PDB file of C-alpha atoms and ligand atoms in Angstrom:
ATOM      1  CA  ARG A   1     145.037  10.960  42.695  1.00  0.00           C
ATOM      2  CA  ALA A   2     148.191   9.604  41.153  1.00  0.00           C
ATOM      3  CA  LYS A   3     150.401   8.349  43.963  1.00  0.00           C
ATOM      4  CA  ALA A   4     154.158   8.248  43.850  1.00  0.00           C
ATOM      5  CA  SER A   5     155.391   4.702  44.166  1.00  0.00           C
ATOM      6  CA  GLY A   6     159.038   5.026  44.951  1.00  0.00           C
ATOM      7  CA  ASN A   7     160.975   7.958  43.626  1.00  0.00           C
ATOM      8  CA  THR A   8     161.007   7.335  39.910  1.00  0.00           C
ATOM      9  CA  SER A   9     157.751   5.783  38.788  1.00  0.00           C
ATOM     10  CA  TYR A  10     154.228   7.072  39.144  1.00  0.00           C
ATOM     11  CA  GLN A  11     150.959   5.245  39.116  1.00  0.00           C
ATOM     12  CA  ILE A  12     149.347   6.278  35.854  1.00  0.00           C
ATOM     13  CA  PHE A  13     145.984   4.674  36.345  1.00  0.00           C
ATOM     14  CA  ASP A  14     143.813   6.966  38.414  1.00  0.00           C
ATOM     15  CA  PRO A  15     140.515   5.496  39.595  1.00  0.00           C
ATOM     16  CA  THR A  16     138.980   8.945  40.149  1.00  0.00           C
ATOM     17  CA  LEU A  17     139.879  10.149  36.680  1.00  0.00           C
ATOM     18  CA  HIS A  18     138.721   6.879  35.190  1.00  0.00           C
ATOM     19  CA  HIS A  19     135.380   7.297  36.896  1.00  0.00           C
ATOM     20  CA  LEU A  20     135.056  10.884  35.634  1.00  0.00           C
ATOM     21  CA  ALA A  21     135.893   9.848  32.075  1.00  0.00           C
ATOM     22  CA  LEU A  22     133.236   7.139  32.193  1.00  0.00           C
ATOM     23  CA  GLN A  23     130.710   9.564  33.614  1.00  0.00           C
ATOM     24  CA  ARG A  24     131.430  12.023  30.833  1.00  0.00           C
ATOM     25  CA  LEU A  25     131.180   9.334  28.179  1.00  0.00           C
ATOM     26  CA  GLN A  26     127.840   8.229  29.593  1.00  0.00           C
ATOM     27  CA  LEU A  27     126.666  11.856  29.537  1.00  0.00           C
ATOM     28  CA  GLU A  28     127.626  12.104  25.883  1.00  0.00           C
ATOM     29  CA  ILE A  29     125.677   8.943  25.035  1.00  0.00           C
ATOM     30  CA  ASP A  30     122.700  10.217  27.012  1.00  0.00           C
ATOM     31  CA  LEU A  31     122.926  13.596  25.297  1.00  0.00           C
ATOM     32  CA  ARG A  32     122.503  11.979  21.886  1.00  0.00           C
ATOM     33  CA  LYS A  33     119.456  10.142  23.181  1.00  0.00           C
ATOM     34  CA  ALA A  34     118.081  13.276  24.808  1.00  0.00           C
ATOM     35  CA  LEU A  35     117.711  14.932  21.423  1.00  0.00           C
ATOM     36  CA  GLN A  36     115.571  12.109  20.084  1.00  0.00           C
ATOM     37  CA  GLN A  37     113.555  11.764  23.286  1.00  0.00           C
ATOM     38  CA  GLN A  38     113.059  15.545  23.540  1.00  0.00           C
ATOM     39  CA  GLU A  39     114.338  15.808  27.082  1.00  0.00           C
ATOM     40  CA  PHE A  40     115.299  19.474  26.839  1.00  0.00           C
ATOM     41  CA  ILE A  41     113.252  22.295  28.267  1.00  0.00           C
ATOM     42  CA  VAL A  42     113.672  26.039  28.145  1.00  0.00           C
ATOM     43  CA  HIS A  43     113.290  28.414  31.064  1.00  0.00           C
ATOM     44  CA  TYR A  44     112.894  32.131  30.546  1.00  0.00           C
ATOM     45  CA  GLN A  45     114.501  34.820  32.668  1.00  0.00           C
ATOM     46  CA  PRO A  46     112.837  38.223  32.363  1.00  0.00           C
ATOM     47  CA  ILE A  47     115.030  41.180  31.407  1.00  0.00           C
ATOM     48  CA  VAL A  48     113.831  44.456  32.910  1.00  0.00           C
ATOM     49  CA  ALA A  49     114.333  48.171  32.309  1.00  0.00           C
ATOM     50  CA  ILE A  50     116.507  49.386  35.198  1.00  0.00           C
ATOM     51  CA  ALA A  51     114.649  52.701  35.519  1.00  0.00           C
ATOM     52  CA  THR A  52     111.152  51.212  35.846  1.00  0.00           C
ATOM     53  CA  GLY A  53     111.550  47.514  36.595  1.00  0.00           C
ATOM     54  CA  ASN A  54     109.248  46.743  33.650  1.00  0.00           C
ATOM     55  CA  ILE A  55     109.847  43.533  31.733  1.00  0.00           C
ATOM     56  CA  VAL A  56     111.131  44.220  28.218  1.00  0.00           C
ATOM     57  CA  GLY A  57     112.067  40.698  27.168  1.00  0.00           C
ATOM     58  CA  PHE A  58     113.490  37.337  28.152  1.00  0.00           C
ATOM     59  CA  GLU A  59     116.621  35.247  27.940  1.00  0.00           C
ATOM     60  CA  ALA A  60     116.014  31.652  26.902  1.00  0.00           C
ATOM     61  CA  LEU A  61     118.033  29.258  29.081  1.00  0.00           C
ATOM     62  CA  VAL A  62     118.047  25.574  28.208  1.00  0.00           C
ATOM     63  CA  ARG A  63     117.862  22.762  30.784  1.00  0.00           C
ATOM     64  CA  TRP A  64     118.091  19.023  30.412  1.00  0.00           C
ATOM     65  CA  LEU A  65     115.492  16.940  32.174  1.00  0.00           C
ATOM     66  CA  HIS A  66     117.521  13.742  32.481  1.00  0.00           C
ATOM     67  CA  PRO A  67     115.347  10.650  33.144  1.00  0.00           C
ATOM     68  CA  GLN A  68     117.599   9.418  35.999  1.00  0.00           C
ATOM     69  CA  GLN A  69     119.586  12.455  37.104  1.00  0.00           C
ATOM     70  CA  GLY A  70     116.838  15.079  37.027  1.00  0.00           C
ATOM     71  CA  LEU A  71     117.435  18.658  35.943  1.00  0.00           C
ATOM     72  CA  ILE A  72     120.962  19.155  34.547  1.00  0.00           C
ATOM     73  CA  SER A  73     122.416  22.656  34.207  1.00  0.00           C
ATOM     74  CA  PRO A  74     123.574  23.970  30.829  1.00  0.00           C
ATOM     75  CA  ALA A  75     126.950  24.687  32.430  1.00  0.00           C
ATOM     76  CA  THR A  76     127.378  20.894  32.656  1.00  0.00           C
ATOM     77  CA  PHE A  77     126.141  19.734  29.269  1.00  0.00           C
ATOM     78  CA  ILE A  78     126.649  22.666  26.885  1.00  0.00           C
ATOM     79  CA  PRO A  79     130.459  22.218  26.912  1.00  0.00           C
ATOM     80  CA  ILE A  80     130.025  18.510  26.028  1.00  0.00           C
ATOM     81  CA  ALA A  81     127.454  19.370  23.373  1.00  0.00           C
ATOM     82  CA  GLU A  82     129.902  21.932  22.017  1.00  0.00           C
ATOM     83  CA  GLU A  83     132.808  19.448  21.834  1.00  0.00           C
ATOM     84  CA  THR A  84     130.728  16.749  20.163  1.00  0.00           C
ATOM     85  CA  GLY A  85     128.990  19.061  17.719  1.00  0.00           C
ATOM     86  CA  LEU A  86     125.595  18.128  19.173  1.00  0.00           C
ATOM     87  CA  ILE A  87     125.217  21.810  20.018  1.00  0.00           C
ATOM     88  CA  SER A  88     124.063  22.523  16.446  1.00  0.00           C
ATOM     89  CA  GLN A  89     120.912  20.476  16.888  1.00  0.00           C
ATOM     90  CA  ILE A  90     120.300  21.545  20.484  1.00  0.00           C
ATOM     91  CA  GLY A  91     120.902  25.172  19.565  1.00  0.00           C
ATOM     92  CA  HIS A  92     118.536  24.999  16.629  1.00  0.00           C
ATOM     93  CA  TRP A  93     115.879  23.437  18.834  1.00  0.00           C
ATOM     94  CA  VAL A  94     116.277  26.158  21.498  1.00  0.00           C
ATOM     95  CA  LEU A  95     116.077  28.930  18.894  1.00  0.00           C
ATOM     96  CA  HIS A  96     112.913  27.493  17.434  1.00  0.00           C
ATOM     97  CA  GLN A  97     111.359  26.782  20.830  1.00  0.00           C
ATOM     98  CA  ALA A  98     112.119  30.268  22.173  1.00  0.00           C
ATOM     99  CA  CYS A  99     110.748  32.052  19.103  1.00  0.00           C
ATOM    100  CA  GLN A 100     107.625  29.912  19.144  1.00  0.00           C
ATOM    101  CA  GLN A 101     107.145  30.660  22.836  1.00  0.00           C
ATOM    102  CA  LEU A 102     107.447  34.405  22.299  1.00  0.00           C
ATOM    103  CA  GLN A 103     104.957  34.196  19.457  1.00  0.00           C
ATOM    104  CA  GLN A 104     102.538  32.399  21.772  1.00  0.00           C
ATOM    105  CA  TRP A 105     102.918  35.046  24.486  1.00  0.00           C
ATOM    106  CA  GLN A 106     102.375  37.668  21.839  1.00  0.00           C
ATOM    107  CA  ASP A 107      99.125  35.956  20.846  1.00  0.00           C
ATOM    108  CA  GLU A 108      98.108  36.011  24.510  1.00  0.00           C
ATOM    109  CA  LYS A 109      98.760  39.768  24.428  1.00  0.00           C
ATOM    110  CA  LEU A 110     100.815  39.831  27.620  1.00  0.00           C
ATOM    111  CA  THR A 111     101.962  43.354  26.759  1.00  0.00           C
ATOM    112  CA  THR A 112     100.953  46.104  24.381  1.00  0.00           C
ATOM    113  CA  PHE A 113     104.536  46.524  23.143  1.00  0.00           C
ATOM    114  CA  PRO A 114     106.767  43.932  21.453  1.00  0.00           C
ATOM    115  CA  LEU A 115     108.918  41.869  23.810  1.00  0.00           C
ATOM    116  CA  THR A 116     112.368  40.594  22.859  1.00  0.00           C
ATOM    117  CA  MET A 117     113.781  37.088  23.084  1.00  0.00           C
ATOM    118  CA  SER A 118     117.493  36.607  23.698  1.00  0.00           C
ATOM    119  CA  VAL A 119     118.999  33.271  22.723  1.00  0.00           C
ATOM    120  CA  ASN A 120     122.535  32.096  23.498  1.00  0.00           C
ATOM    121  CA  VAL A 121     124.612  31.023  20.521  1.00  0.00           C
ATOM    122  CA  SER A 122     127.783  29.015  21.137  1.00  0.00           C
ATOM    123  CA  ALA A 123     131.049  29.269  19.211  1.00  0.00           C
ATOM    124  CA  HIS A 124     130.393  26.146  17.134  1.00  0.00           C
ATOM    125  CA  GLN A 125     126.876  27.283  16.278  1.00  0.00           C
ATOM    126  CA  PHE A 126     128.106  30.746  15.414  1.00  0.00           C
ATOM    127  CA  ALA A 127     130.509  29.254  12.884  1.00  0.00           C
ATOM    128  CA  GLN A 128     127.803  27.228  11.118  1.00  0.00           C
ATOM    129  CA  ALA A 129     127.533  28.311   7.517  1.00  0.00           C
ATOM    130  CA  ASP A 130     123.731  28.148   7.533  1.00  0.00           C
ATOM    131  CA  LEU A 131     123.071  29.975  10.818  1.00  0.00           C
ATOM    132  CA  VAL A 132     121.473  32.984   9.141  1.00  0.00           C
ATOM    133  CA  GLU A 133     119.384  30.753   6.905  1.00  0.00           C
ATOM    134  CA  GLN A 134     118.222  28.695   9.907  1.00  0.00           C
ATOM    135  CA  ILE A 135     117.157  31.835  11.701  1.00  0.00           C
ATOM    136  CA  ASP A 136     115.346  33.161   8.629  1.00  0.00           C
ATOM    137  CA  HIS A 137     113.307  29.953   8.505  1.00  0.00           C
ATOM    138  CA  ILE A 138     112.487  30.099  12.197  1.00  0.00           C
ATOM    139  CA  LEU A 139     111.436  33.749  12.003  1.00  0.00           C
ATOM    140  CA  ALA A 140     109.245  33.033   8.993  1.00  0.00           C
ATOM    141  CA  ALA A 141     107.635  30.035  10.703  1.00  0.00           C
ATOM    142  CA  THR A 142     106.963  31.874  13.962  1.00  0.00           C
ATOM    143  CA  GLN A 143     106.180  35.237  12.381  1.00  0.00           C
ATOM    144  CA  LEU A 144     108.346  37.203  14.756  1.00  0.00           C
ATOM    145  CA  THR A 145     109.969  40.370  13.531  1.00  0.00           C
ATOM    146  CA  PRO A 146     113.761  39.997  13.374  1.00  0.00           C
ATOM    147  CA  GLN A 147     114.178  42.961  15.738  1.00  0.00           C
ATOM    148  CA  GLN A 148     112.580  40.874  18.485  1.00  0.00           C
ATOM    149  CA  LEU A 149     115.311  38.255  18.344  1.00  0.00           C
ATOM    150  CA  LYS A 150     118.613  38.920  20.065  1.00  0.00           C
ATOM    151  CA  LEU A 151     121.511  36.535  19.687  1.00  0.00           C
ATOM    152  CA  GLU A 152     123.900  36.375  22.640  1.00  0.00           C
ATOM    153  CA  ILE A 153     127.468  35.667  21.632  1.00  0.00           C
ATOM    154  CA  THR A 154     130.550  35.746  23.854  1.00  0.00           C
ATOM    155  CA  GLU A 155     133.662  37.597  22.832  1.00  0.00           C
ATOM    156  CA  SER A 156     135.573  34.323  22.826  1.00  0.00           C
ATOM    157  CA  ALA A 157     133.074  32.844  20.342  1.00  0.00           C
ATOM    158  CA  ILE A 158     133.828  35.810  18.089  1.00  0.00           C
ATOM    159  CA  MET A 159     137.578  35.491  18.632  1.00  0.00           C
ATOM    160  CA  GLU A 160     137.541  31.755  17.911  1.00  0.00           C
ATOM    161  CA  ASN A 161     135.956  32.579  14.573  1.00  0.00           C
ATOM    162  CA  ALA A 162     137.865  35.799  14.039  1.00  0.00           C
ATOM    163  CA  GLN A 163     138.223  35.270  10.274  1.00  0.00           C
ATOM    164  CA  ALA A 164     134.544  34.688   9.570  1.00  0.00           C
ATOM    165  CA  ALA A 165     133.062  36.727  12.425  1.00  0.00           C
ATOM    166  CA  GLY A 166     132.872  40.008  10.533  1.00  0.00           C
ATOM    167  CA  SER A 167     130.846  38.637   7.647  1.00  0.00           C
ATOM    168  CA  ILE A 168     128.585  36.489   9.860  1.00  0.00           C
ATOM    169  CA  LEU A 169     127.770  39.483  12.046  1.00  0.00           C
ATOM    170  CA  GLN A 170     127.167  41.657   8.985  1.00  0.00           C
ATOM    171  CA  ALA A 171     124.821  39.024   7.548  1.00  0.00           C
ATOM    172  CA  LEU A 172     122.845  38.915  10.786  1.00  0.00           C
ATOM    173  CA  ARG A 173     122.718  42.684  10.861  1.00  0.00           C
ATOM    174  CA  LYS A 174     121.445  42.737   7.299  1.00  0.00           C
ATOM    175  CA  GLN A 175     118.495  40.630   8.466  1.00  0.00           C
ATOM    176  CA  GLN A 176     118.018  43.142  11.307  1.00  0.00           C
ATOM    177  CA  ILE A 177     118.668  40.508  13.933  1.00  0.00           C
ATOM    178  CA  GLN A 178     119.970  42.035  17.155  1.00  0.00           C
ATOM    179  CA  LEU A 179     123.327  41.089  18.607  1.00  0.00           C
ATOM    180  CA  SER A 180     124.440  41.057  22.229  1.00  0.00           C
ATOM    181  CA  ILE A 181     127.895  40.398  23.629  1.00  0.00           C
ATOM    182  CA  ASP A 182     127.423  38.023  26.563  1.00  0.00           C
ATOM    183  CA  ASP A 183     129.550  37.883  29.738  1.00  0.00           C
ATOM    184  CA  PHE A 184     131.433  41.038  28.790  1.00  0.00           C
ATOM    185  CA  GLY A 185     134.619  41.439  30.791  1.00  0.00           C
ATOM    186  CA  THR A 186     135.437  37.759  31.161  1.00  0.00           C
ATOM    187  CA  GLY A 187     137.246  37.331  27.859  1.00  0.00           C
ATOM    188  CA  TYR A 188     139.149  39.471  25.462  1.00  0.00           C
ATOM    189  CA  SER A 189     137.256  42.563  26.622  1.00  0.00           C
ATOM    190  CA  SER A 190     138.267  44.997  23.974  1.00  0.00           C
ATOM    191  CA  LEU A 191     135.688  47.690  23.387  1.00  0.00           C
ATOM    192  CA  SER A 192     137.655  49.069  20.474  1.00  0.00           C
ATOM    193  CA  TYR A 193     137.746  45.640  18.828  1.00  0.00           C
ATOM    194  CA  LEU A 194     134.002  45.282  19.364  1.00  0.00           C
ATOM    195  CA  HIS A 195     133.539  48.658  17.762  1.00  0.00           C
ATOM    196  CA  SER A 196     134.416  47.124  14.408  1.00  0.00           C
ATOM    197  CA  PHE A 197     131.360  44.849  14.684  1.00  0.00           C
ATOM    198  CA  PRO A 198     127.666  45.743  14.501  1.00  0.00           C
ATOM    199  CA  VAL A 199     126.859  45.025  18.161  1.00  0.00           C
ATOM    200  CA  ASP A 200     123.617  46.342  19.695  1.00  0.00           C
ATOM    201  CA  THR A 201     123.958  45.333  23.313  1.00  0.00           C
ATOM    202  CA  LEU A 202     126.662  44.679  25.862  1.00  0.00           C
ATOM    203  CA  LYS A 203     125.898  42.362  28.763  1.00  0.00           C
ATOM    204  CA  ILE A 204     128.192  43.065  31.704  1.00  0.00           C
ATOM    205  CA  ASP A 205     129.218  39.797  33.336  1.00  0.00           C
ATOM    206  CA  ARG A 206     127.787  39.166  36.750  1.00  0.00           C
ATOM    207  CA  SER A 207     131.230  38.999  38.400  1.00  0.00           C
ATOM    208  CA  PHE A 208     131.478  42.786  37.880  1.00  0.00           C
ATOM    209  CA  ILE A 209     127.993  43.396  39.260  1.00  0.00           C
ATOM    210  CA  LYS A 210     128.774  41.207  42.281  1.00  0.00           C
ATOM    211  CA  GLN A 211     131.810  43.354  43.141  1.00  0.00           C
ATOM    212  CA  MET A 212     129.740  46.538  43.159  1.00  0.00           C
ATOM    213  CA  GLY A 213     129.166  47.783  46.651  1.00  0.00           C
ATOM    214  CA  GLU A 214     130.957  44.801  48.158  1.00  0.00           C
ATOM    215  CA  HIS A 215     133.966  46.857  49.183  1.00  0.00           C
ATOM    216  CA  SER A 216     132.966  50.248  50.598  1.00  0.00           C
ATOM    217  CA  ASP A 217     131.995  52.359  47.611  1.00  0.00           C
ATOM    218  CA  SER A 218     134.070  50.832  44.845  1.00  0.00           C
ATOM    219  CA  LEU A 219     132.082  50.288  41.671  1.00  0.00           C
ATOM    220  CA  GLY A 220     134.999  48.759  39.834  1.00  0.00           C
ATOM    221  CA  LEU A 221     134.885  48.952  36.061  1.00  0.00           C
ATOM    222  CA  VAL A 222     131.086  49.088  35.762  1.00  0.00           C
ATOM    223  CA  PRO A 223     130.762  52.895  35.381  1.00  0.00           C
ATOM    224  CA  LEU A 224     133.460  52.945  32.704  1.00  0.00           C
ATOM    225  CA  ILE A 225     131.976  50.022  30.747  1.00  0.00           C
ATOM    226  CA  ILE A 226     128.477  51.548  30.787  1.00  0.00           C
ATOM    227  CA  ASN A 227     129.806  54.926  29.746  1.00  0.00           C
ATOM    228  CA  ILE A 228     131.908  53.750  26.841  1.00  0.00           C
ATOM    229  CA  ALA A 229     129.344  51.218  25.591  1.00  0.00           C
ATOM    230  CA  GLN A 230     126.596  53.855  25.540  1.00  0.00           C
ATOM    231  CA  LYS A 231     128.892  56.359  23.822  1.00  0.00           C
ATOM    232  CA  MET A 232     129.484  53.689  21.180  1.00  0.00           C
ATOM    233  CA  GLY A 233     125.726  53.445  20.703  1.00  0.00           C
ATOM    234  CA  MET A 234     125.145  50.161  22.492  1.00  0.00           C
ATOM    235  CA  THR A 235     122.592  49.479  25.179  1.00  0.00           C
ATOM    236  CA  VAL A 236     123.834  47.836  28.359  1.00  0.00           C
ATOM    237  CA  VAL A 237     122.393  44.904  30.309  1.00  0.00           C
ATOM    238  CA  ALA A 238     123.712  44.189  33.812  1.00  0.00           C
ATOM    239  CA  GLU A 239     123.736  40.458  34.528  1.00  0.00           C
ATOM    240  CA  GLY A 240     123.207  38.805  37.899  1.00  0.00           C
ATOM    241  CA  ILE A 241     121.676  41.657  39.905  1.00  0.00           C
ATOM    242  CA  GLU A 242     121.014  40.203  43.349  1.00  0.00           C
ATOM    243  CA  THR A 243     120.810  43.140  45.757  1.00  0.00           C
ATOM    244  CA  GLN A 244     118.998  46.454  46.058  1.00  0.00           C
ATOM    245  CA  THR A 245     122.374  48.173  46.538  1.00  0.00           C
ATOM    246  CA  GLN A 246     123.561  46.908  43.172  1.00  0.00           C
ATOM    247  CA  LEU A 247     120.318  48.081  41.582  1.00  0.00           C
ATOM    248  CA  ASP A 248     120.623  51.539  43.155  1.00  0.00           C
ATOM    249  CA  HIS A 249     124.140  51.910  41.784  1.00  0.00           C
ATOM    250  CA  LEU A 250     123.025  50.779  38.316  1.00  0.00           C
ATOM    251  CA  LYS A 251     120.131  53.258  38.381  1.00  0.00           C
ATOM    252  CA  ALA A 252     122.502  56.087  39.262  1.00  0.00           C
ATOM    253  CA  LEU A 253     124.788  54.992  36.411  1.00  0.00           C
ATOM    254  CA  ASN A 254     121.890  55.026  33.915  1.00  0.00           C
ATOM    255  CA  CYS A 255     122.356  51.379  33.038  1.00  0.00           C
ATOM    256  CA  ASP A 256     119.623  50.481  30.519  1.00  0.00           C
ATOM    257  CA  PHE A 257     118.546  46.950  31.392  1.00  0.00           C
ATOM    258  CA  GLY A 258     119.159  44.251  33.939  1.00  0.00           C
ATOM    259  CA  GLN A 259     118.430  40.699  34.894  1.00  0.00           C
ATOM    260  CA  GLY A 260     119.013  38.799  38.087  1.00  0.00           C
ATOM    261  CA  PHE A 261     117.525  37.004  41.037  1.00  0.00           C
ATOM    262  CA  LEU A 262     116.523  40.349  42.627  1.00  0.00           C
ATOM    263  CA  PHE A 263     113.893  40.580  39.888  1.00  0.00           C
ATOM    264  CA  PHE A 264     113.267  37.043  38.629  1.00  0.00           C
ATOM    265  CA  LYS A 265     114.935  33.670  38.387  1.00  0.00           C
ATOM    266  CA  PRO A 266     114.674  31.795  35.100  1.00  0.00           C
ATOM    267  CA  LEU A 267     111.017  30.680  34.970  1.00  0.00           C
ATOM    268  CA  GLU A 268     109.000  27.873  33.434  1.00  0.00           C
ATOM    269  CA  PRO A 269     106.837  29.174  30.565  1.00  0.00           C
ATOM    270  CA  ASP A 270     103.591  28.860  32.577  1.00  0.00           C
ATOM    271  CA  LYS A 271     104.999  31.034  35.330  1.00  0.00           C
ATOM    272  CA  VAL A 272     105.731  33.775  32.803  1.00  0.00           C
ATOM    273  CA  SER A 273     102.118  33.967  31.604  1.00  0.00           C
ATOM    274  CA  ALA A 274     100.934  34.057  35.222  1.00  0.00           C
ATOM    275  CA  LEU A 275     103.334  36.905  35.937  1.00  0.00           C
ATOM    276  CA  PHE A 276     101.524  39.140  33.486  1.00  0.00           C
ATOM    277  CA  SER A 277      97.972  37.994  34.170  1.00  0.00           C
ATOM    278  CA  SER A 278      98.381  38.705  37.892  1.00  0.00           C
ATOM    279  CA  LYS A 279      99.065  42.361  37.170  1.00  0.00           C
TER     280      LYS A 279
HETATM  281  P1  C2E B   1     124.533  33.141  30.432  1.00  0.00           P
HETATM  282  O1  C2E B   1     124.101  33.230  29.019  1.00  0.00           O
HETATM  283  O2  C2E B   1     125.474  34.185  30.916  1.00  0.00           O
HETATM  284  O3  C2E B   1     123.192  33.131  31.278  1.00  0.00           O
HETATM  285  C1  C2E B   1     123.032  33.724  32.538  1.00  0.00           C
HETATM  286  C2  C2E B   1     123.204  32.712  33.644  1.00  0.00           C
HETATM  287  O4  C2E B   1     123.196  33.394  34.891  1.00  0.00           O
HETATM  288  C3  C2E B   1     122.049  31.696  33.727  1.00  0.00           C
HETATM  289  O5  C2E B   1     122.569  30.462  34.214  1.00  0.00           O
HETATM  290  C4  C2E B   1     121.147  32.344  34.790  1.00  0.00           C
HETATM  291  O6  C2E B   1     120.308  31.420  35.449  1.00  0.00           O
HETATM  292  C5  C2E B   1     122.186  32.890  35.730  1.00  0.00           C
HETATM  293  N1  C2E B   1     121.683  34.013  36.543  1.00  0.00           N
HETATM  294  C6  C2E B   1     120.780  34.945  36.190  1.00  0.00           C
HETATM  295  N2  C2E B   1     120.602  35.840  37.188  1.00  0.00           N
HETATM  296  C7  C2E B   1     121.429  35.465  38.187  1.00  0.00           C
HETATM  297  C8  C2E B   1     121.699  36.004  39.503  1.00  0.00           C
HETATM  298  O7  C2E B   1     121.146  37.012  39.946  1.00  0.00           O
HETATM  299  N3  C2E B   1     122.622  35.338  40.243  1.00  0.00           N
HETATM  300  C9  C2E B   1     123.273  34.217  39.801  1.00  0.00           C
HETATM  301  N4  C2E B   1     124.137  33.627  40.614  1.00  0.00           N
HETATM  302  N5  C2E B   1     123.032  33.697  38.568  1.00  0.00           N
HETATM  303  C10 C2E B   1     122.121  34.313  37.776  1.00  0.00           C
HETATM  304  P2  C2E B   1     122.209  29.072  33.523  1.00  0.00           P
HETATM  305  O8  C2E B   1     120.783  29.061  33.103  1.00  0.00           O
HETATM  306  O9  C2E B   1     122.706  27.999  34.428  1.00  0.00           O
HETATM  307  O10 C2E B   1     123.090  29.095  32.206  1.00  0.00           O
HETATM  308  C11 C2E B   1     124.494  29.054  32.265  1.00  0.00           C
HETATM  309  C12 C2E B   1     125.114  29.305  30.914  1.00  0.00           C
HETATM  310  O11 C2E B   1     124.810  28.224  30.021  1.00  0.00           O
HETATM  311  C13 C2E B   1     124.593  30.547  30.207  1.00  0.00           C
HETATM  312  O12 C2E B   1     125.227  31.693  30.717  1.00  0.00           O
HETATM  313  C14 C2E B   1     124.979  30.243  28.775  1.00  0.00           C
HETATM  314  O13 C2E B   1     126.334  30.535  28.559  1.00  0.00           O
HETATM  315  C15 C2E B   1     124.785  28.736  28.708  1.00  0.00           C
HETATM  316  N6  C2E B   1     123.483  28.452  28.070  1.00  0.00           N
HETATM  317  C16 C2E B   1     122.254  28.416  28.609  1.00  0.00           C
HETATM  318  N7  C2E B   1     121.313  28.116  27.680  1.00  0.00           N
HETATM  319  C17 C2E B   1     121.980  27.977  26.498  1.00  0.00           C
HETATM  320  C18 C2E B   1     121.581  27.676  25.140  1.00  0.00           C
HETATM  321  O14 C2E B   1     120.400  27.502  24.815  1.00  0.00           O
HETATM  322  N8  C2E B   1     122.583  27.616  24.202  1.00  0.00           N
HETATM  323  C19 C2E B   1     123.891  27.823  24.531  1.00  0.00           C
HETATM  324  N9  C2E B   1     124.807  27.745  23.560  1.00  0.00           N
HETATM  325  N10 C2E B   1     124.299  28.112  25.783  1.00  0.00           N
HETATM  326  C20 C2E B   1     123.350  28.189  26.754  1.00  0.00           C
HETATM  327 MG1   MG B   2     123.390  34.643  27.866  1.00  0.00          MG
HETATM  328 MG1   MG B   3     125.923  35.985  30.487  1.00  0.00          MG
HETATM  329 MG1   MG B   4     127.698  32.855  31.070  1.00  0.00          MG
END
């Protein structure tokens, strides 16, 4: 809190800000170490078919098991990793880990049909010249079919790389890797712009799902988004489903897939195997 001292001069030094800057710097130093010490873990949130509730795949969500601070959320460290460029290495590790995990579950024959694995890709990672090559290597090493891998990219990540986006997305499509637009509705939100890209899936941001049924019978923009996306040939995932009311609405709207605490929270890998074996 910068306090006014007199009318004309202000105290520049702010102890709170100083503390925050130090904390952030420490986090950055720790983040570099975390890569070497392998302090990251991945949790997996099941994605279900809205009509049946059956699990069709997972979203890989990274966490940082900090030696002093415990579990740190990606919302805290991904932005720092993104600014410092460390995201490339973390992102590569997550991709590899998630594909390997799916391969292992496949070996355990959890289901008779192929499951999908969705992995978040940040703007910096998306712009990496060798992204497609990296993924090719990982798929070859883990023996997954490319159709089982879905990359989640936000609209802003595409917009930030507007020049290159078209050719990167085409290259991924050529390898038959699936593409999802994450957090749809929070950014640029242009369905017609998206139409120029080979996008398979639209994930409606959870803020839209939260609104549904909150005020009398207003469903907000959800019906329109589902309708247009499906007409454009995309499948739709509703994010952050927490209540039965929301699920009922989504069923009535023929939404394809969903994920949220109503079904499952992000789970440790062991919990996922147990989920299937208990059936
Ligand atoms: P996201 O990709 O939109 O992931 C969904 C987030 O919503 C996850 O938070 C998940 O735990 C949370 N969530 C799922 N269902 C519900 C629900 O019903 N209610 C509520 N309140 N939340 C729900 P998480 O795991 O904290 O991840 C936050 C964000 O961090 C992700 O948002 C994604 O943008 C980023 N992230 C996570 N893992 C990675 C990664 O490996 N790479 C990159 N680049 N970003 C990642
Ligand atoms: Mg995501
Ligand atoms: Mg999302
Ligand atoms: Mg998000």
